[in-house]
Coordinates of C-alpha atoms in Angstrom, one line a residue:
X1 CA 0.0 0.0 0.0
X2 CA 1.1 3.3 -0.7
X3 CA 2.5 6.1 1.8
X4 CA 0.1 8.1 3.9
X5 CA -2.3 11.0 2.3
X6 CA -2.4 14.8 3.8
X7 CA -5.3 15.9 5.0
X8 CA -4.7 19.8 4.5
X9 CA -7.2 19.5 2.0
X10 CA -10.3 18.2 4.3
X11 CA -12.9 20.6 5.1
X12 CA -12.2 22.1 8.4
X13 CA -14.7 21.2 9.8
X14 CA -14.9 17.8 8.8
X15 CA -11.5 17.1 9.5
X16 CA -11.4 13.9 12.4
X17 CA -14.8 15.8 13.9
X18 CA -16.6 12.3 14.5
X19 CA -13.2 11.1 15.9
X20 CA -10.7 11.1 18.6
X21 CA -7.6 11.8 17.1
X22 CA -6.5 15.1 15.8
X23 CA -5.3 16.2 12.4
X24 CA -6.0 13.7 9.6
X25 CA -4.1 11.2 8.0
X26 CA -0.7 11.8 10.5
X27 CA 1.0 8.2 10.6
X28 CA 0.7 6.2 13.9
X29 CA 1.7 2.8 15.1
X30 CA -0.9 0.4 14.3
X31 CA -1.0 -2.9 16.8
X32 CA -4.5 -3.3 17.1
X33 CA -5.6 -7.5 16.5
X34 CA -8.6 -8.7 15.8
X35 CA -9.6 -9.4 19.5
X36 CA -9.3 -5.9 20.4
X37 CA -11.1 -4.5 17.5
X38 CA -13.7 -7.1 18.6
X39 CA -13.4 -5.1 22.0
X40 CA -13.3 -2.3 20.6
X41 CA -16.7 -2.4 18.8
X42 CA -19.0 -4.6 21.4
X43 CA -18.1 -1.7 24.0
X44 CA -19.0 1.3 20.9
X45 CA -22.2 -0.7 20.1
X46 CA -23.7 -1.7 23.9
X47 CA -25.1 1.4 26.0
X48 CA -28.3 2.5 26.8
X49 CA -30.0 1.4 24.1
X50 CA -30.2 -2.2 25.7
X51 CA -32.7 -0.9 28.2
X52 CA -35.3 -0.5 25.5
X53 CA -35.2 -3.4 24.0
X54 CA -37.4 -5.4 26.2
X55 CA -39.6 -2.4 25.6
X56 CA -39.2 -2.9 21.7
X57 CA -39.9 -6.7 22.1
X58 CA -43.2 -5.7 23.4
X59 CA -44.2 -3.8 20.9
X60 CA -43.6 -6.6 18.2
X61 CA -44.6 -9.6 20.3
X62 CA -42.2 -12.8 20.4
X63 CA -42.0 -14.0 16.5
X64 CA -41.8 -10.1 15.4
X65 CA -39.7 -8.8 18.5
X66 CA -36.5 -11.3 17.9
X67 CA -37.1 -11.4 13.5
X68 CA -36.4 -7.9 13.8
X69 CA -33.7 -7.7 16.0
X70 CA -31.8 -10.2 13.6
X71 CA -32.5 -8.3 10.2
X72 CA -31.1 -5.3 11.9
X73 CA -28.2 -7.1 13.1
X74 CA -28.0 -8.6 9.3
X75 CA -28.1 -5.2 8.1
X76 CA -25.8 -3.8 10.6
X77 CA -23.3 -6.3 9.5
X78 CA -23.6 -5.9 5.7
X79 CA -23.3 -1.9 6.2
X80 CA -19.9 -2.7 7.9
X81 CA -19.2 -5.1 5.8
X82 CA -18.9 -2.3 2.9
X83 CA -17.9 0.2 5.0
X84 CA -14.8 -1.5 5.5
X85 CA -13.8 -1.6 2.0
X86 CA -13.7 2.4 2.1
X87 CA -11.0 2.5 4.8
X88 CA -8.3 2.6 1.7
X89 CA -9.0 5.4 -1.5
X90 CA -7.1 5.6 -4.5
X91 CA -4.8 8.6 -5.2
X92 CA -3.9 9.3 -8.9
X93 CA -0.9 10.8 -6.5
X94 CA 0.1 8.9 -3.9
X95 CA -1.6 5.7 -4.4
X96 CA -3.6 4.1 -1.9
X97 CA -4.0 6.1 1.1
X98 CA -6.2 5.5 4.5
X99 CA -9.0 7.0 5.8
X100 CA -8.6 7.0 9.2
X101 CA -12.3 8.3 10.2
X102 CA -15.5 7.9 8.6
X103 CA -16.1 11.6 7.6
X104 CA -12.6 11.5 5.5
X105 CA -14.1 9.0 3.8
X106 CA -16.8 10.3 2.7
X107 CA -15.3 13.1 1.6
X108 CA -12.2 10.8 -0.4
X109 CA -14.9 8.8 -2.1
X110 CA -17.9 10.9 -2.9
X111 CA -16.7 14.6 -2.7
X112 CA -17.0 17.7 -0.6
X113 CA -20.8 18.6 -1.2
X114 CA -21.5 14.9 0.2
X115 CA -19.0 14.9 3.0
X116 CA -21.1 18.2 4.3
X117 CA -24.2 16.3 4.6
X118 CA -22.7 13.3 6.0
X119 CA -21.2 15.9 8.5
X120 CA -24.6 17.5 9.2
X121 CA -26.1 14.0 9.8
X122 CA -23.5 13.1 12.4
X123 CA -23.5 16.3 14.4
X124 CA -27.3 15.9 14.2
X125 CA -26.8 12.6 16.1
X126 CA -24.0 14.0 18.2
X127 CA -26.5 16.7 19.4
X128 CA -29.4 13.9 19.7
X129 CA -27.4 11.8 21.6
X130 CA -26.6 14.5 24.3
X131 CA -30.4 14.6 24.7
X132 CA -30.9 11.2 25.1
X133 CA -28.5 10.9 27.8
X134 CA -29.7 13.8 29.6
X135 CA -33.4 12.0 29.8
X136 CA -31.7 8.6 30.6
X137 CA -29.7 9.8 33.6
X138 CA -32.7 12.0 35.0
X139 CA -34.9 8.3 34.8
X140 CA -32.0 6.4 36.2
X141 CA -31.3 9.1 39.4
X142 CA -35.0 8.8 39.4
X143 CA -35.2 5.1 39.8
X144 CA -32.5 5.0 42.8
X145 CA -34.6 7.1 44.4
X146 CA -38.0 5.3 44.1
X147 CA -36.0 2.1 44.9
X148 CA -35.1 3.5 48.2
X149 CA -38.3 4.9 48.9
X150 CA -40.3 1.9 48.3
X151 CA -37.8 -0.5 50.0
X152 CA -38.7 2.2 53.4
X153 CA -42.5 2.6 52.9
X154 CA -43.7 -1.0 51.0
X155 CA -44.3 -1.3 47.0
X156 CA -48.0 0.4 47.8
X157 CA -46.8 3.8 48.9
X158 CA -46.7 7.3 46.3
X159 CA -43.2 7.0 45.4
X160 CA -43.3 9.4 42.7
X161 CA -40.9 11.8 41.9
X162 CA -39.8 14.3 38.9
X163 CA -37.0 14.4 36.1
X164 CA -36.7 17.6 35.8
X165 CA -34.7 18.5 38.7
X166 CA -32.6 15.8 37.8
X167 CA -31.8 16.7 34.1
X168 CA -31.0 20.3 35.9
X169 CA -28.4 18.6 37.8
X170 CA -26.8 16.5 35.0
X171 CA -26.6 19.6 32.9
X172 CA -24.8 21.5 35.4
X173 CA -22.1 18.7 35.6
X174 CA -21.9 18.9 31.8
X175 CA -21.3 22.4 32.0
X176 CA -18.5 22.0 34.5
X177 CA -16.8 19.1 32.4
X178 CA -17.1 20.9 29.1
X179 CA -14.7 23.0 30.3
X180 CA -12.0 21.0 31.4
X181 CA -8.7 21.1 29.3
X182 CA -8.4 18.0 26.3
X183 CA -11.1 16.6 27.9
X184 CA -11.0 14.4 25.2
X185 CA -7.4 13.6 25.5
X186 CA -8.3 11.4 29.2
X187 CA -8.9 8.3 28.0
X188 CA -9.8 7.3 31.3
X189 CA -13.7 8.8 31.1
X190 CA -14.3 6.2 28.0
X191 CA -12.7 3.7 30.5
X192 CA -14.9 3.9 33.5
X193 CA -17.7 4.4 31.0
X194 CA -17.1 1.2 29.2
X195 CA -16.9 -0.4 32.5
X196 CA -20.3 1.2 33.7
X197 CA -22.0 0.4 30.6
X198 CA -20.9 -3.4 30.8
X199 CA -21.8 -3.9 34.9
X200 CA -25.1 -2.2 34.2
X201 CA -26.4 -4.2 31.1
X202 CA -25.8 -8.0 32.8
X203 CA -27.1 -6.2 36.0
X204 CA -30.4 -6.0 34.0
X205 CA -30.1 -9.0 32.0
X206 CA -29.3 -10.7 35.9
X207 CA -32.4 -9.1 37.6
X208 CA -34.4 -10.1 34.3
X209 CA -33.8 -13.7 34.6
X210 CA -34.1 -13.6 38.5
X211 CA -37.6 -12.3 37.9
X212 CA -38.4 -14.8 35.0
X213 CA -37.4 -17.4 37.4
X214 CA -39.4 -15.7 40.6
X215 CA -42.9 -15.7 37.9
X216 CA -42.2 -19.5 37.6
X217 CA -43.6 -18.5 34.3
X218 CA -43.1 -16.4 30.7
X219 CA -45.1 -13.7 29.6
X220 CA -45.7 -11.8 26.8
X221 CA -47.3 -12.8 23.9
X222 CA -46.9 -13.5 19.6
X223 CA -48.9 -10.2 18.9
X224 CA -47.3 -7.9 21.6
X225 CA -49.3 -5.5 24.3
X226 CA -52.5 -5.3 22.8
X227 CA -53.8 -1.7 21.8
X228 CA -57.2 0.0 21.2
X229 CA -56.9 0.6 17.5
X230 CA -55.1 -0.4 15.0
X231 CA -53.0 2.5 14.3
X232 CA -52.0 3.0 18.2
X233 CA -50.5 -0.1 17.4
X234 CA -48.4 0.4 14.1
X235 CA -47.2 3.7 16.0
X236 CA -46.0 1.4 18.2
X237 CA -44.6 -0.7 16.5
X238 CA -42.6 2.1 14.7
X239 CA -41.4 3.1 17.8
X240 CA -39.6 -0.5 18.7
X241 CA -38.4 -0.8 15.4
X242 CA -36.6 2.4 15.4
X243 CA -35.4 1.9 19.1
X244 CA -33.7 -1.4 17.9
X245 CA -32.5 0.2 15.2
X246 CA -30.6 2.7 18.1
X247 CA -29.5 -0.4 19.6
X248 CA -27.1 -1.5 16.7
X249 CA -25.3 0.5 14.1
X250 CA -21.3 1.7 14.5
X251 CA -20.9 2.8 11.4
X252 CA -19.1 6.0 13.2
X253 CA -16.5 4.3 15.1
X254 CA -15.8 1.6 12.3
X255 CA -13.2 3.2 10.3
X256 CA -11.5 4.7 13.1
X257 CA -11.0 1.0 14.8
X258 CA -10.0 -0.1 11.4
X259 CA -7.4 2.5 11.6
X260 CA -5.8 0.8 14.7
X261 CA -5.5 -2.6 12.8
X262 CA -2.0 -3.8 12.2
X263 CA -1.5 -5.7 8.8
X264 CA -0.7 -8.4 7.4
X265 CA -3.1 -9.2 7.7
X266 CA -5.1 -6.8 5.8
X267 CA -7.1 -4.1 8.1
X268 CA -9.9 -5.4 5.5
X269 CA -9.8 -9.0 6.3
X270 CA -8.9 -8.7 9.8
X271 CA -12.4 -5.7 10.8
X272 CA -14.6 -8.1 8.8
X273 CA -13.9 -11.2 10.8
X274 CA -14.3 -8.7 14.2
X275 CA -17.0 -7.3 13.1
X276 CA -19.0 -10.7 12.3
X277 CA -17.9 -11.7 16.3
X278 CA -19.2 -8.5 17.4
X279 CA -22.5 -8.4 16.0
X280 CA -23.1 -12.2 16.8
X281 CA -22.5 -11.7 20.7
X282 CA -24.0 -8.1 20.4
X283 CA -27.5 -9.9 18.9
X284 CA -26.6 -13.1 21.2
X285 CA -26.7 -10.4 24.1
X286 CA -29.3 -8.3 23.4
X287 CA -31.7 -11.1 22.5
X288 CA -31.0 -12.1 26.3
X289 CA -31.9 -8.8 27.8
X290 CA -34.7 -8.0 25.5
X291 CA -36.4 -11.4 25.9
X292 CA -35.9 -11.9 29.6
X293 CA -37.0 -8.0 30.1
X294 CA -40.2 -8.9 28.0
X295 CA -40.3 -12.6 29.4
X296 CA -40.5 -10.9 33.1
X297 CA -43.0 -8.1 32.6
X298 CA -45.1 -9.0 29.7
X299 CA -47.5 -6.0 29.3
X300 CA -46.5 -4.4 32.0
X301 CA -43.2 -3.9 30.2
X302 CA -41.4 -0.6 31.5
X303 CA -39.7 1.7 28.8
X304 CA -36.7 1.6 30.5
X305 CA -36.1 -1.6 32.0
X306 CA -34.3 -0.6 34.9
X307 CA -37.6 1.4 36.0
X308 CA -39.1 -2.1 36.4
X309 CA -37.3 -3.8 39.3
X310 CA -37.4 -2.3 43.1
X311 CA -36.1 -5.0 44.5
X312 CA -32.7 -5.8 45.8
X313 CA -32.7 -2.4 45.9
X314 CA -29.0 -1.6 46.7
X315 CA -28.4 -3.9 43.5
X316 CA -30.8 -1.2 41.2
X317 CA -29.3 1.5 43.1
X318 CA -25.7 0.2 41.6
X319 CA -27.0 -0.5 38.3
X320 CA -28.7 2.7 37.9
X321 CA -25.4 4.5 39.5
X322 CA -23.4 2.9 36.6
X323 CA -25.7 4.2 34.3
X324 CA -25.7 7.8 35.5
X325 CA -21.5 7.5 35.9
X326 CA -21.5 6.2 31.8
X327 CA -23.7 8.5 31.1
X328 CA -22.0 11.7 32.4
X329 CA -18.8 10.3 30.7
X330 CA -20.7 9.4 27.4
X331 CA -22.0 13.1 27.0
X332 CA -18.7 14.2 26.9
X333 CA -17.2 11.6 24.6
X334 CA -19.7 12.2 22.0
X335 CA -19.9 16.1 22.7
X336 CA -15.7 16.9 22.3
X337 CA -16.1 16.0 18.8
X338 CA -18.8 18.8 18.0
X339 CA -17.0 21.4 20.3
X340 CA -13.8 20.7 18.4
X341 CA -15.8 21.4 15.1
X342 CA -17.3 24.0 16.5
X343 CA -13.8 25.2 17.8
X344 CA -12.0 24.9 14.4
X345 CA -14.6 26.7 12.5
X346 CA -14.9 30.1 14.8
X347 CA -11.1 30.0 14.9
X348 CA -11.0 29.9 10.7
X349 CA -13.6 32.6 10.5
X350 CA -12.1 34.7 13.2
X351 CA -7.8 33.5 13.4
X352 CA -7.5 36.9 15.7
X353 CA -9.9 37.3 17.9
X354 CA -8.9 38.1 21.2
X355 CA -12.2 36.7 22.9
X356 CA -11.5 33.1 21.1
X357 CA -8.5 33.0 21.5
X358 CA -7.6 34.8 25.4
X359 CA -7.8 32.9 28.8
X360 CA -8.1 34.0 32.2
X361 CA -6.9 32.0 35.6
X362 CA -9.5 31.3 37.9
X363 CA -8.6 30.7 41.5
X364 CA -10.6 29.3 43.3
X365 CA -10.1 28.3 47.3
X366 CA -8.5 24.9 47.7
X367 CA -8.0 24.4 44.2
X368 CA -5.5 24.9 41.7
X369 CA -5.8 27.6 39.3
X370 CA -8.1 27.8 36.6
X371 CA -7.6 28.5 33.2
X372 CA -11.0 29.7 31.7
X373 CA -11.6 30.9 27.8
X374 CA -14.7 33.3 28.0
X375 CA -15.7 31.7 24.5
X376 CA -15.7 28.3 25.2
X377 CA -17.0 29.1 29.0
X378 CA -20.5 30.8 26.3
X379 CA -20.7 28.1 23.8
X380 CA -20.1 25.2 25.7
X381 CA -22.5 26.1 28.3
X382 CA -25.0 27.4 25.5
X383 CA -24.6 23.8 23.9
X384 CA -25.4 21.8 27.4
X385 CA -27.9 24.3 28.5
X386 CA -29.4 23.7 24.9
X387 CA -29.3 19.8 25.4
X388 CA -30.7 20.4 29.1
X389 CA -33.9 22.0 27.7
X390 CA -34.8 19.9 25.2
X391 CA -34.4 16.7 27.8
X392 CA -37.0 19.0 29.6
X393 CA -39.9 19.4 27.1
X394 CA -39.3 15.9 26.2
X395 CA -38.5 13.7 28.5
X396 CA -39.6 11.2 26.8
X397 CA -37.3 7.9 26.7
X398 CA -38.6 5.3 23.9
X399 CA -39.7 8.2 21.7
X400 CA -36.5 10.2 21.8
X401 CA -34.4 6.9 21.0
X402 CA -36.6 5.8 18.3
X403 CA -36.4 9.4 16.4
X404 CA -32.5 8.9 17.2
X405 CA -32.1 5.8 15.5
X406 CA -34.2 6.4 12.7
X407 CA -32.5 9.5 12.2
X408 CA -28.9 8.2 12.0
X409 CA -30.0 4.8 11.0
X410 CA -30.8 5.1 7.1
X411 CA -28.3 8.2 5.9
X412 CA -24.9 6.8 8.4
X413 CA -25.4 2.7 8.0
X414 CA -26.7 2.4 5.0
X415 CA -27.1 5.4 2.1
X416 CA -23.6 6.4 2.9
X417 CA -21.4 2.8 3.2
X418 CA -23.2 1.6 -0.3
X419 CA -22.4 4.9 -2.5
X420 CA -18.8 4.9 -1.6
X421 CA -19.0 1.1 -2.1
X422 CA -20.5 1.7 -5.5
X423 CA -18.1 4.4 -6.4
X424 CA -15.0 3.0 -4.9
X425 CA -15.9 -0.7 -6.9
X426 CA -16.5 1.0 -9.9
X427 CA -20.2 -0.9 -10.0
X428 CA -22.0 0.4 -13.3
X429 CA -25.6 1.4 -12.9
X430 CA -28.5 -1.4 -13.9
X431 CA -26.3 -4.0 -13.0
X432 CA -27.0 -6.9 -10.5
X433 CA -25.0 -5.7 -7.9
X434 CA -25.9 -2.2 -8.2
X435 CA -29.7 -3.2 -8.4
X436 CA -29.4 -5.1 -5.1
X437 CA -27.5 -2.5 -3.1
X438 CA -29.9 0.2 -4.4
X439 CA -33.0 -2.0 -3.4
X440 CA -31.2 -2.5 0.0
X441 CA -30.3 1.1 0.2
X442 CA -34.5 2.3 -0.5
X443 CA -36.1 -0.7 1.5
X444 CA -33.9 0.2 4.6
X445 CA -35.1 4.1 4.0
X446 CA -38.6 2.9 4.0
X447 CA -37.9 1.4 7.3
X448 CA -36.2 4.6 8.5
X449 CA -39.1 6.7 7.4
X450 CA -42.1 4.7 8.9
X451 CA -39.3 4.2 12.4
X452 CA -39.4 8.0 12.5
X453 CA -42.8 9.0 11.9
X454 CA -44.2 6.4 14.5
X455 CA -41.5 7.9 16.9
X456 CA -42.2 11.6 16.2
X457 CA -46.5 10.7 16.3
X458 CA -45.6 8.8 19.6
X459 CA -43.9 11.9 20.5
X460 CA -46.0 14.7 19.8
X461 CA -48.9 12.3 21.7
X462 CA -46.8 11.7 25.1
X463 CA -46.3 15.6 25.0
X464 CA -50.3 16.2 24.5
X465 CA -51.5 13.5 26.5

């Protein structure tokens, strides 16, 4: 393969801003196997989206539920599956040379005007993303507190409290960690939120079984919670599909995993054998949590699973801490990546400006001093407080996550991987191939559309009802 690119010529602002590393195509070591890409992409893919899925399941019923979660794991796979063969471009120039994130590939295979809607769509979900984890950690602070309160005062008493307060909270600690220094330089916040993540998700899957087990029997049924009309239910239905569709894609992170991949054998080879493991114990995983959820509550089924259990309750108050803990490190790991957009645009438009550019030391008792840059102290804490608001006039869990994954779901996994595939391969138009990734391409945008209208009906009817 040939010598590594420059990047000079990227967009600014899509230059690494869905990534971690800074400043294009810069040569690094590579020692990254196929067991930690595997890692790598099982701890991208599993978050809070596993606490709808029991939700999603019933919606759909047990033949619908489970078909769907494997044709989006199929899909998932075959989107990565192209995706991978776009890591490499060809220079007239240079020959070969990598594209170490998914935005610079974009932009190497299909152009600039492209590259600035792909960038559009990610920030999109970047933004979403931030919302969704500001309702999530409100239901989860939430939970620990009902937990406690009905372990004192018995399952019958008015244990009922707000989110709002709690969203308040979450954004104020968002606003405090927004300004710390190459925040997205300390690797340990996507450590302890890995972690967190993990301990929560087979705490639900544990307390899901327990329950099964406690029943002595399963519930749920092969149509689903029954509704009053028809078309409650196909909204509802909408919803789970595009919450499962959440669940699954990592279209985002794929290229930039690739990138760690040593060779030979090639990065190809090697992120198409992790990516098959991945999805298999992903799917494996979440058919677990989402059956056992489903098979525990039947039509009570919460939204959020952890809202279902009360008892042990010092075991939901740990799960739910884990969640808030990845959470409040999760909103920053997907937030750097706008700011730094954000960041490298102002300071294009404006290279002088003394307000950009100027910090002031804070000192502050018992601390050590402060370095605070009046811009990023304004956007930063116009972005969360943003985020914050939104959380606030809809807190709404299932719905949010369903408009999020239809959202992303259709234009990052799937419209995006197959044109570069189509362009990169050279496939002529009205061929067999072509025919089958452009029917794969419009049948997976049906599915987004009808995912997003039944998320955005259900909603506009949570906020009127």
């Amino acid at each position: 393969m040939g010598e590594d690119g420059d990047s000079k010529n990227t967009p600014l602002l899509l230059q690494q801003s869905s990534g971690t590393r800074q400043g294009g195509r810069h040569p690094h070591k590579r020692t990254g196997t196929l067991w930690s890409a595997v890692a790598h992409i099982i701890t991208g893919v599993i978050g809070s989206g596993v606490l709808s899925l029991a939700w999603s399941l019933s919606q759909l019923g047990w033949i619908a539920g489970p078909i769907a979660m494997l044709v989006f794991a199929f899909i998932t796979l075959l989107s990565a599956f192209l995706l991978c063969n776009c890591y490499w471009s060809p220079d007239p120039e240079h020959g070969p040379v990598r594209n170490p994130s998914y935005l610079e590939a974009v932009y190497s295979n299909l152009g600039e005007t492209r590259a600035w809607l792909c960038g559009f769509f990610v920030h999109i979900n970047l933004y979403g993303i931030g919302i969704a984890y500001t309702i999530t950690s409100a239901i989860s602070i939430r939970a620990i507190q009902e937990s406690n309160c009905y372990h004192k005062q018995g399952h019958q008493a008015a244990c009922n409290f707000g989110d709002a307060y709690y969203m308040l909270i979450f954004g104020f600690v968002q606003i405090f960690m927004s300004q710390i220094p190459n925040m997205h330089d300390i690797k340990w916040v996507s450590l302890v939120a890995a972690i967190m993540s993990f301990t929560y998700s087979l705490i639900v899957l544990g307390l899901g079984i327990a329950r099964v087990i406690e029943n002595g029997m399963i519930k749920g049924s092969i149509e689903g919670i029954p509704t009053a009309t028809v078309m409650e239910k196909v909204w509802l239905v909408a919803q789970g599909v595009g919450d499962i569709a959440f669940a699954y894609p990592y279209s985002l992170i794929l290229i930039e995993i690739q990138d760690t991949l040593k060779s030979p054998p090639s990065e190809n080879e090697t992120m198409k054998k992790a990516s098959t493991i991945s999805v298999a114990l992903t799917t494996f995983f979440y058919l677990l949590c989402g059956g056992f959820g489903y098979a525990a509550f039947g039509v009570d089924t919460p939204g959020n699973l952890m809202t279902g259990f009360y008892e042990p309750y010092w075991l939901i108050d740990i799960a739910n801490a884990c969640i808030v803990l990845h959470l409040v490190g999760g909103y920053q790991v997907f937030s750097q990546p706008l700011f730094a957009a954000v960041d490298r645009w102002f300071a294009q438009k404006f290279p002088d400006n003394e307000f950009l550019h100027h910090s002031h030391t804070l000192k502050l008792p018992l601390l050590p001093p402060l370095r605070v840059n009046l811009y990023r102290l304004c956007i930063r804490t116009a972005y969360v407080a943003s985020t914050t608001i939104l959380a606030v006039a809809f807190p709404y869990f299932n719905q949010v996550l369903g408009i999020l994954g239809a959202l992303i779901f259709w234009p990052l996994s799937i419209y995006f991987p197959v044109e570069m595939y189509l362009k990169q391969r050279n496939i002529e138009a009205w061929t067999g191939w072509w025919i089958a990734l452009r029917t794969f391409s419009y049948v997976c945008l049906v599915v987004t559309i009808f995912a997003l209208s039944g998320s955005i009906g259900g909603l506009v009817n949570a906020k009127l009802s």
